[in-house]
mmCIF file of C-alpha atoms in Angstrom:
data_model
loop_
_atom_site.group_PDB
_atom_site.id
_atom_site.type_symbol
_atom_site.label_atom_id
_atom_site.label_comp_id
_atom_site.label_asym_id
_atom_site.label_seq_id
_atom_site.Cartn_x
_atom_site.Cartn_y
_atom_site.Cartn_z
ATOM 1 C CA UNK A 207 114.525 57.282 17.295
ATOM 2 C CA UNK A 208 110.574 56.786 17.436
ATOM 3 C CA UNK A 209 109.178 55.385 20.749
ATOM 4 C CA UNK A 210 107.621 52.070 20.035
ATOM 5 C CA UNK A 211 105.709 50.711 23.265
ATOM 6 C CA UNK A 212 104.786 47.195 24.254
ATOM 7 C CA UNK A 213 101.459 47.155 25.862
ATOM 8 C CA UNK A 214 101.677 45.510 29.112
ATOM 9 C CA UNK A 215 105.036 44.061 28.362
ATOM 10 C CA UNK A 216 106.643 42.331 31.442
ATOM 11 C CA UNK A 217 110.358 41.992 31.017
ATOM 12 C CA UNK A 218 110.354 38.842 33.339
ATOM 13 C CA UNK A 219 107.925 37.225 30.793
ATOM 14 C CA UNK A 220 109.490 37.786 27.371
ATOM 15 C CA UNK A 221 107.745 34.726 25.694
ATOM 16 C CA UNK A 222 104.300 36.119 26.130
ATOM 17 C CA UNK A 223 102.553 35.738 22.707
ATOM 18 C CA UNK A 224 100.070 38.725 23.352
ATOM 19 C CA UNK A 225 102.984 40.905 23.908
ATOM 20 C CA UNK A 226 104.463 39.977 20.628
ATOM 21 C CA UNK A 227 101.283 40.785 18.893
ATOM 22 C CA UNK A 228 101.012 44.140 20.540
ATOM 23 C CA UNK A 229 104.662 44.888 19.234
ATOM 24 C CA UNK A 230 103.889 43.952 15.721
ATOM 25 C CA UNK A 231 100.493 45.608 15.874
ATOM 26 C CA UNK A 232 101.916 48.923 16.967
ATOM 27 C CA UNK A 233 105.016 48.898 14.725
ATOM 28 C CA UNK A 234 102.752 48.198 11.583
ATOM 29 C CA UNK A 235 100.254 51.024 12.474
ATOM 30 C CA UNK A 236 97.344 48.453 12.617
ATOM 31 C CA UNK A 237 96.495 49.356 16.356
ATOM 32 C CA UNK A 238 93.082 51.254 16.184
ATOM 33 C CA UNK A 239 93.328 54.821 16.987
ATOM 34 C CA UNK A 240 92.695 55.828 20.575
ATOM 35 C CA UNK A 241 91.901 59.387 21.961
ATOM 36 C CA UNK A 242 94.947 61.194 23.640
ATOM 37 C CA UNK A 243 94.040 60.543 27.285
ATOM 38 C CA UNK A 244 93.720 56.657 26.858
ATOM 39 C CA UNK A 245 97.099 56.806 24.925
ATOM 40 C CA UNK A 246 98.732 58.771 27.595
ATOM 41 C CA UNK A 247 97.299 56.417 30.291
ATOM 42 C CA UNK A 248 98.624 53.391 28.294
ATOM 43 C CA UNK A 249 101.900 54.963 27.594
ATOM 44 C CA UNK A 250 102.375 55.524 31.368
ATOM 45 C CA UNK A 251 102.216 51.884 32.092
ATOM 46 C CA UNK A 252 104.384 50.597 29.238
ATOM 47 C CA UNK A 253 107.931 49.367 28.940
ATOM 48 C CA UNK A 254 109.813 50.614 25.894
ATOM 49 C CA UNK A 255 111.020 48.168 23.169
ATOM 50 C CA UNK A 256 114.349 50.040 23.213
ATOM 51 C CA UNK A 257 114.503 49.503 26.987
ATOM 52 C CA UNK A 258 114.215 45.808 26.754
ATOM 53 C CA UNK A 259 117.766 44.103 26.588
ATOM 54 C CA UNK A 260 118.585 42.594 23.328
ATOM 55 C CA UNK A 261 118.843 39.085 24.674
ATOM 56 C CA UNK A 262 115.221 39.282 26.000
ATOM 57 C CA UNK A 263 114.219 40.714 22.482
ATOM 58 C CA UNK A 264 115.411 37.658 20.926
ATOM 59 C CA UNK A 265 113.533 35.578 23.376
ATOM 60 C CA UNK A 266 110.502 37.358 22.468
ATOM 61 C CA UNK A 267 110.992 36.746 18.703
ATOM 62 C CA UNK A 268 111.971 33.088 19.441
ATOM 63 C CA UNK A 269 108.548 32.628 21.294
ATOM 64 C CA UNK A 270 106.722 34.123 18.278
ATOM 65 C CA UNK A 271 108.417 31.721 15.877
ATOM 66 C CA UNK A 272 107.783 28.860 18.345
ATOM 67 C CA UNK A 273 104.030 29.643 18.447
ATOM 68 C CA UNK A 274 104.027 29.782 14.430
ATOM 69 C CA UNK A 275 105.727 26.346 14.370
ATOM 70 C CA UNK A 276 103.327 24.876 16.814
ATOM 71 C CA UNK A 277 100.376 26.366 14.851
ATOM 72 C CA UNK A 278 101.776 24.903 11.672
ATOM 73 C CA UNK A 279 102.432 21.463 13.335
ATOM 74 C CA UNK A 280 99.013 21.285 14.738
ATOM 75 C CA UNK A 281 97.588 22.242 11.258
ATOM 76 C CA UNK A 282 99.709 19.493 9.667
ATOM 77 C CA UNK A 283 98.503 16.896 12.240
ATOM 78 C CA UNK A 284 94.865 17.774 11.762
ATOM 79 C CA UNK A 285 95.453 17.425 7.902
ATOM 80 C CA UNK A 286 97.470 14.251 8.305
ATOM 81 C CA UNK A 287 94.394 12.720 10.641
ATOM 82 C CA UNK A 288 91.913 13.727 7.920
ATOM 83 C CA UNK A 289 93.810 12.118 5.203
ATOM 84 C CA UNK A 290 94.154 9.118 7.186
ATOM 85 C CA UNK A 291 90.555 8.895 8.108
ATOM 86 C CA UNK A 292 89.590 9.335 4.402
ATOM 87 C CA UNK A 293 91.918 6.798 3.372
ATOM 88 C CA UNK A 294 90.278 4.430 5.980
ATOM 89 C CA UNK A 295 86.834 5.319 4.793
ATOM 90 C CA UNK A 296 87.827 4.683 1.129
ATOM 91 C CA UNK A 297 89.161 1.192 1.981
ATOM 92 C CA UNK A 298 86.359 0.356 4.098
ATOM 93 C CA UNK A 299 84.168 1.182 1.185
ATOM 94 C CA UNK A 300 86.293 -1.132 -1.043
ATOM 95 C CA UNK A 301 86.291 -3.887 1.441
ATOM 96 C CA UNK A 302 82.479 -3.824 1.643
ATOM 97 C CA UNK A 303 82.143 -3.953 -2.042
ATOM 98 C CA UNK A 304 84.492 -6.831 -2.304
ATOM 99 C CA UNK A 305 82.690 -8.780 0.393
ATOM 100 C CA UNK A 306 79.325 -7.995 -1.343
ATOM 101 C CA UNK A 307 80.548 -9.237 -4.649
ATOM 102 C CA UNK A 308 82.110 -12.484 -2.830
ATOM 103 C CA UNK A 309 78.763 -13.195 -1.265
ATOM 104 C CA UNK A 310 76.743 -12.789 -4.487
ATOM 105 C CA UNK A 311 79.393 -15.132 -6.277
ATOM 106 C CA UNK A 312 78.739 -17.544 -3.534
ATOM 107 C CA UNK A 313 75.117 -17.388 -3.913
ATOM 108 C CA UNK A 314 75.246 -17.658 -7.667
ATOM 109 C CA UNK A 315 77.515 -20.720 -7.312
ATOM 110 C CA UNK A 316 75.084 -22.304 -4.914
ATOM 111 C CA UNK A 317 72.063 -21.504 -7.041
ATOM 112 C CA UNK A 318 74.053 -23.132 -10.086
ATOM 113 C CA UNK A 319 75.055 -26.131 -8.224
ATOM 114 C CA UNK A 320 71.484 -26.550 -6.942
ATOM 115 C CA UNK A 321 70.207 -26.292 -10.223
ATOM 116 C CA UNK A 322 72.536 -28.795 -11.571
ATOM 117 C CA UNK A 323 72.036 -31.395 -8.849
ATOM 118 C CA UNK A 324 68.092 -30.865 -9.709
ATOM 119 C CA UNK A 325 68.868 -31.470 -13.320
ATOM 120 C CA UNK A 326 70.937 -34.589 -12.712
ATOM 121 C CA UNK A 327 68.182 -35.963 -10.450
ATOM 122 C CA UNK A 328 65.615 -35.215 -13.054
ATOM 123 C CA UNK A 329 67.668 -37.031 -15.662
ATOM 124 C CA UNK A 330 68.430 -39.966 -13.448
ATOM 125 C CA UNK A 331 64.736 -40.402 -12.993
ATOM 126 C CA UNK A 332 63.841 -40.511 -16.543
ATOM 127 C CA UNK A 333 62.720 -43.838 -18.170
ATOM 128 C CA UNK A 334 63.963 -45.077 -21.588
ATOM 129 C CA UNK A 335 61.625 -46.022 -24.293
ATOM 130 C CA UNK A 336 62.167 -49.443 -23.865
ATOM 131 C CA UNK A 337 60.879 -49.433 -20.485
ATOM 132 C CA UNK A 338 57.289 -49.090 -21.773
ATOM 133 C CA UNK A 339 55.341 -52.072 -22.962
ATOM 134 C CA UNK A 340 54.184 -51.979 -26.548
ATOM 135 C CA UNK A 341 50.489 -51.429 -27.162
ATOM 136 C CA UNK A 342 48.207 -51.535 -30.223
ATOM 137 C CA UNK A 343 47.099 -47.933 -29.589
ATOM 138 C CA UNK A 344 47.698 -45.081 -27.052
ATOM 139 C CA UNK A 345 45.381 -42.488 -25.625
ATOM 140 C CA UNK A 346 46.526 -38.892 -25.444
ATOM 141 C CA UNK A 347 46.734 -39.233 -21.555
ATOM 142 C CA UNK A 348 49.048 -42.254 -21.898
ATOM 143 C CA UNK A 349 51.258 -40.514 -24.372
ATOM 144 C CA UNK A 350 51.608 -37.658 -22.109
ATOM 145 C CA UNK A 351 52.266 -39.910 -19.215
ATOM 146 C CA UNK A 352 55.122 -41.500 -21.317
ATOM 147 C CA UNK A 353 56.432 -38.186 -21.970
ATOM 148 C CA UNK A 354 56.548 -37.101 -18.483
ATOM 149 C CA UNK A 355 58.542 -39.963 -17.467
ATOM 150 C CA UNK A 356 61.002 -39.581 -20.453
ATOM 151 C CA UNK A 357 61.610 -35.909 -20.448
ATOM 152 C CA UNK A 358 63.457 -34.130 -17.702
ATOM 153 C CA UNK A 359 61.117 -32.417 -15.412
ATOM 154 C CA UNK A 360 62.370 -28.934 -15.884
ATOM 155 C CA UNK A 361 62.156 -29.399 -19.631
ATOM 156 C CA UNK A 362 58.713 -31.149 -19.924
ATOM 157 C CA UNK A 363 56.583 -28.009 -20.326
ATOM 158 C CA UNK A 364 58.630 -26.734 -23.245
ATOM 159 C CA UNK A 365 58.525 -30.316 -24.877
ATOM 160 C CA UNK A 366 54.673 -30.278 -24.186
ATOM 161 C CA UNK A 367 54.049 -26.856 -25.797
ATOM 162 C CA UNK A 368 55.888 -27.962 -28.909
ATOM 163 C CA UNK A 369 54.039 -31.185 -29.276
ATOM 164 C CA UNK A 370 50.800 -29.554 -28.551
ATOM 165 C CA UNK A 371 51.517 -27.123 -31.430
ATOM 166 C CA UNK A 372 52.886 -29.617 -33.794
ATOM 167 C CA UNK A 373 50.446 -32.646 -33.353
ATOM 168 C CA UNK A 374 48.016 -32.062 -30.574
ATOM 169 C CA UNK A 375 49.806 -35.121 -28.958
ATOM 170 C CA UNK A 376 48.501 -37.473 -31.835
ATOM 171 C CA UNK A 377 51.345 -39.851 -32.465
ATOM 172 C CA UNK A 378 50.049 -40.828 -35.768
ATOM 173 C CA UNK A 379 49.674 -37.190 -36.932
ATOM 174 C CA UNK A 380 50.869 -36.833 -40.589
ATOM 175 C CA UNK A 381 51.351 -33.779 -42.847
ATOM 176 C CA UNK A 382 50.272 -35.034 -46.290
ATOM 177 C CA UNK A 383 51.903 -31.973 -47.823
ATOM 178 C CA UNK A 384 55.275 -32.052 -46.384
ATOM 179 C CA UNK A 385 55.661 -35.612 -45.142
ATOM 180 C CA UNK A 386 56.093 -34.719 -41.484
ATOM 181 C CA UNK A 387 54.975 -37.329 -39.169
ATOM 182 C CA UNK A 388 54.303 -38.043 -35.410
ATOM 183 C CA UNK A 389 54.313 -36.293 -32.084
ATOM 184 C CA UNK A 390 57.072 -33.916 -32.948
ATOM 185 C CA UNK A 391 56.411 -34.011 -36.860
ATOM 186 C CA UNK A 392 59.695 -35.245 -37.917
ATOM 187 C CA UNK A 393 60.426 -34.278 -41.546
ATOM 188 C CA UNK A 394 60.531 -36.700 -42.971
ATOM 189 C CA UNK A 395 59.025 -39.124 -40.472
ATOM 190 C CA UNK A 396 61.604 -41.912 -41.337
ATOM 191 C CA UNK A 397 64.300 -39.872 -39.580
ATOM 192 C CA UNK A 398 62.837 -41.294 -36.384
ATOM 193 C CA UNK A 399 63.932 -44.827 -37.344
ATOM 194 C CA UNK A 400 67.323 -44.004 -35.654
ATOM 195 C CA UNK A 401 65.427 -44.246 -32.409
ATOM 196 C CA UNK A 402 63.652 -47.435 -33.179
ATOM 197 C CA UNK A 403 61.962 -49.390 -35.964
ATOM 198 C CA UNK A 404 58.646 -48.933 -34.642
ATOM 199 C CA UNK A 405 58.687 -45.235 -34.948
ATOM 200 C CA UNK A 406 55.405 -45.064 -36.617
ATOM 201 C CA UNK A 407 53.454 -46.855 -33.977
ATOM 202 C CA UNK A 408 55.310 -46.357 -30.746
ATOM 203 C CA UNK A 409 54.883 -42.962 -28.949
ATOM 204 C CA UNK A 410 57.869 -43.838 -26.676
ATOM 205 C CA UNK A 411 60.151 -44.173 -29.838
ATOM 206 C CA UNK A 412 58.936 -40.641 -31.267
ATOM 207 C CA UNK A 413 59.392 -39.013 -27.763
ATOM 208 C CA UNK A 414 62.911 -40.403 -27.636
ATOM 209 C CA UNK A 415 63.876 -39.173 -31.120
ATOM 210 C CA UNK A 416 62.199 -35.741 -30.462
ATOM 211 C CA UNK A 417 64.083 -35.184 -27.218
ATOM 212 C CA UNK A 418 67.509 -36.291 -28.802
ATOM 213 C CA UNK A 419 66.697 -33.922 -31.763
ATOM 214 C CA UNK A 420 65.886 -30.993 -29.579
ATOM 215 C CA UNK A 421 68.965 -31.495 -27.217
ATOM 216 C CA UNK A 422 71.230 -31.960 -30.117
ATOM 217 C CA UNK A 423 69.910 -28.875 -32.209
ATOM 218 C CA UNK A 424 68.905 -26.301 -29.522
ATOM 219 C CA UNK A 425 70.512 -27.565 -26.374
ATOM 220 C CA UNK A 426 67.301 -28.614 -24.607
ATOM 221 C CA UNK A 427 63.497 -28.582 -25.259
ATOM 222 C CA UNK A 428 63.177 -25.183 -23.761
ATOM 223 C CA UNK A 429 65.852 -23.943 -26.403
ATOM 224 C CA UNK A 430 63.683 -25.474 -29.000
ATOM 225 C CA UNK A 431 60.546 -23.796 -27.638
ATOM 226 C CA UNK A 432 62.261 -20.517 -27.592
ATOM 227 C CA UNK A 433 63.135 -20.951 -31.332
ATOM 228 C CA UNK A 434 59.752 -22.111 -32.065
ATOM 229 C CA UNK A 435 58.089 -18.991 -30.578
ATOM 230 C CA UNK A 436 60.245 -16.776 -32.640
ATOM 231 C CA UNK A 437 59.795 -18.671 -35.981
ATOM 232 C CA UNK A 438 56.932 -20.926 -35.620
ATOM 233 C CA UNK A 439 58.920 -23.984 -36.537
ATOM 234 C CA UNK A 440 61.916 -25.510 -35.249
#
């Protein structure tokens, strides 16, 4: 039987991990080679594995297995901790994204509500065509002043752009080739009679009809202006 020694083995301490390592290393032949003198000196201070009682050998093996189990448990705990941290990070990112989306939705809703309030306020402040006294004639400035009071504030510029292109604010403008007439060049001009019998001479009646036409066909004067820009007519 070959003599396998355990470096520095103490029988009273059979659970020493380094002792187990030494046993395994020597048994597998992985212990670095040493000169004869060192080997003899070491051998003189060793306890033979064969000399260790069988019960204590079992304790040494149990200690090695316990160490391995502890190492595996520690690695498992570390992996579980990392997994929990990663899951928490992902959840935190999702929560932050959801909060951001909710905040953006609230801001958009508030902007929309503010816009609607402004539009309602603008519409409530407009005057009807009948609110203006009839005159024998009107200047461009007077006609524009009427339009400012009849067209919602956020739509006036679009309305003005169309009228400027169509008639240069001349409420008697007539196109002899097509029959278009008035501020908004209704075609034919007689269409404006639905807004009032004085459609030929009253700018307020023409503005009323033009605003109704733009709202009904394009949703608003600005919708009409967008179409006009693309097609040069509306």
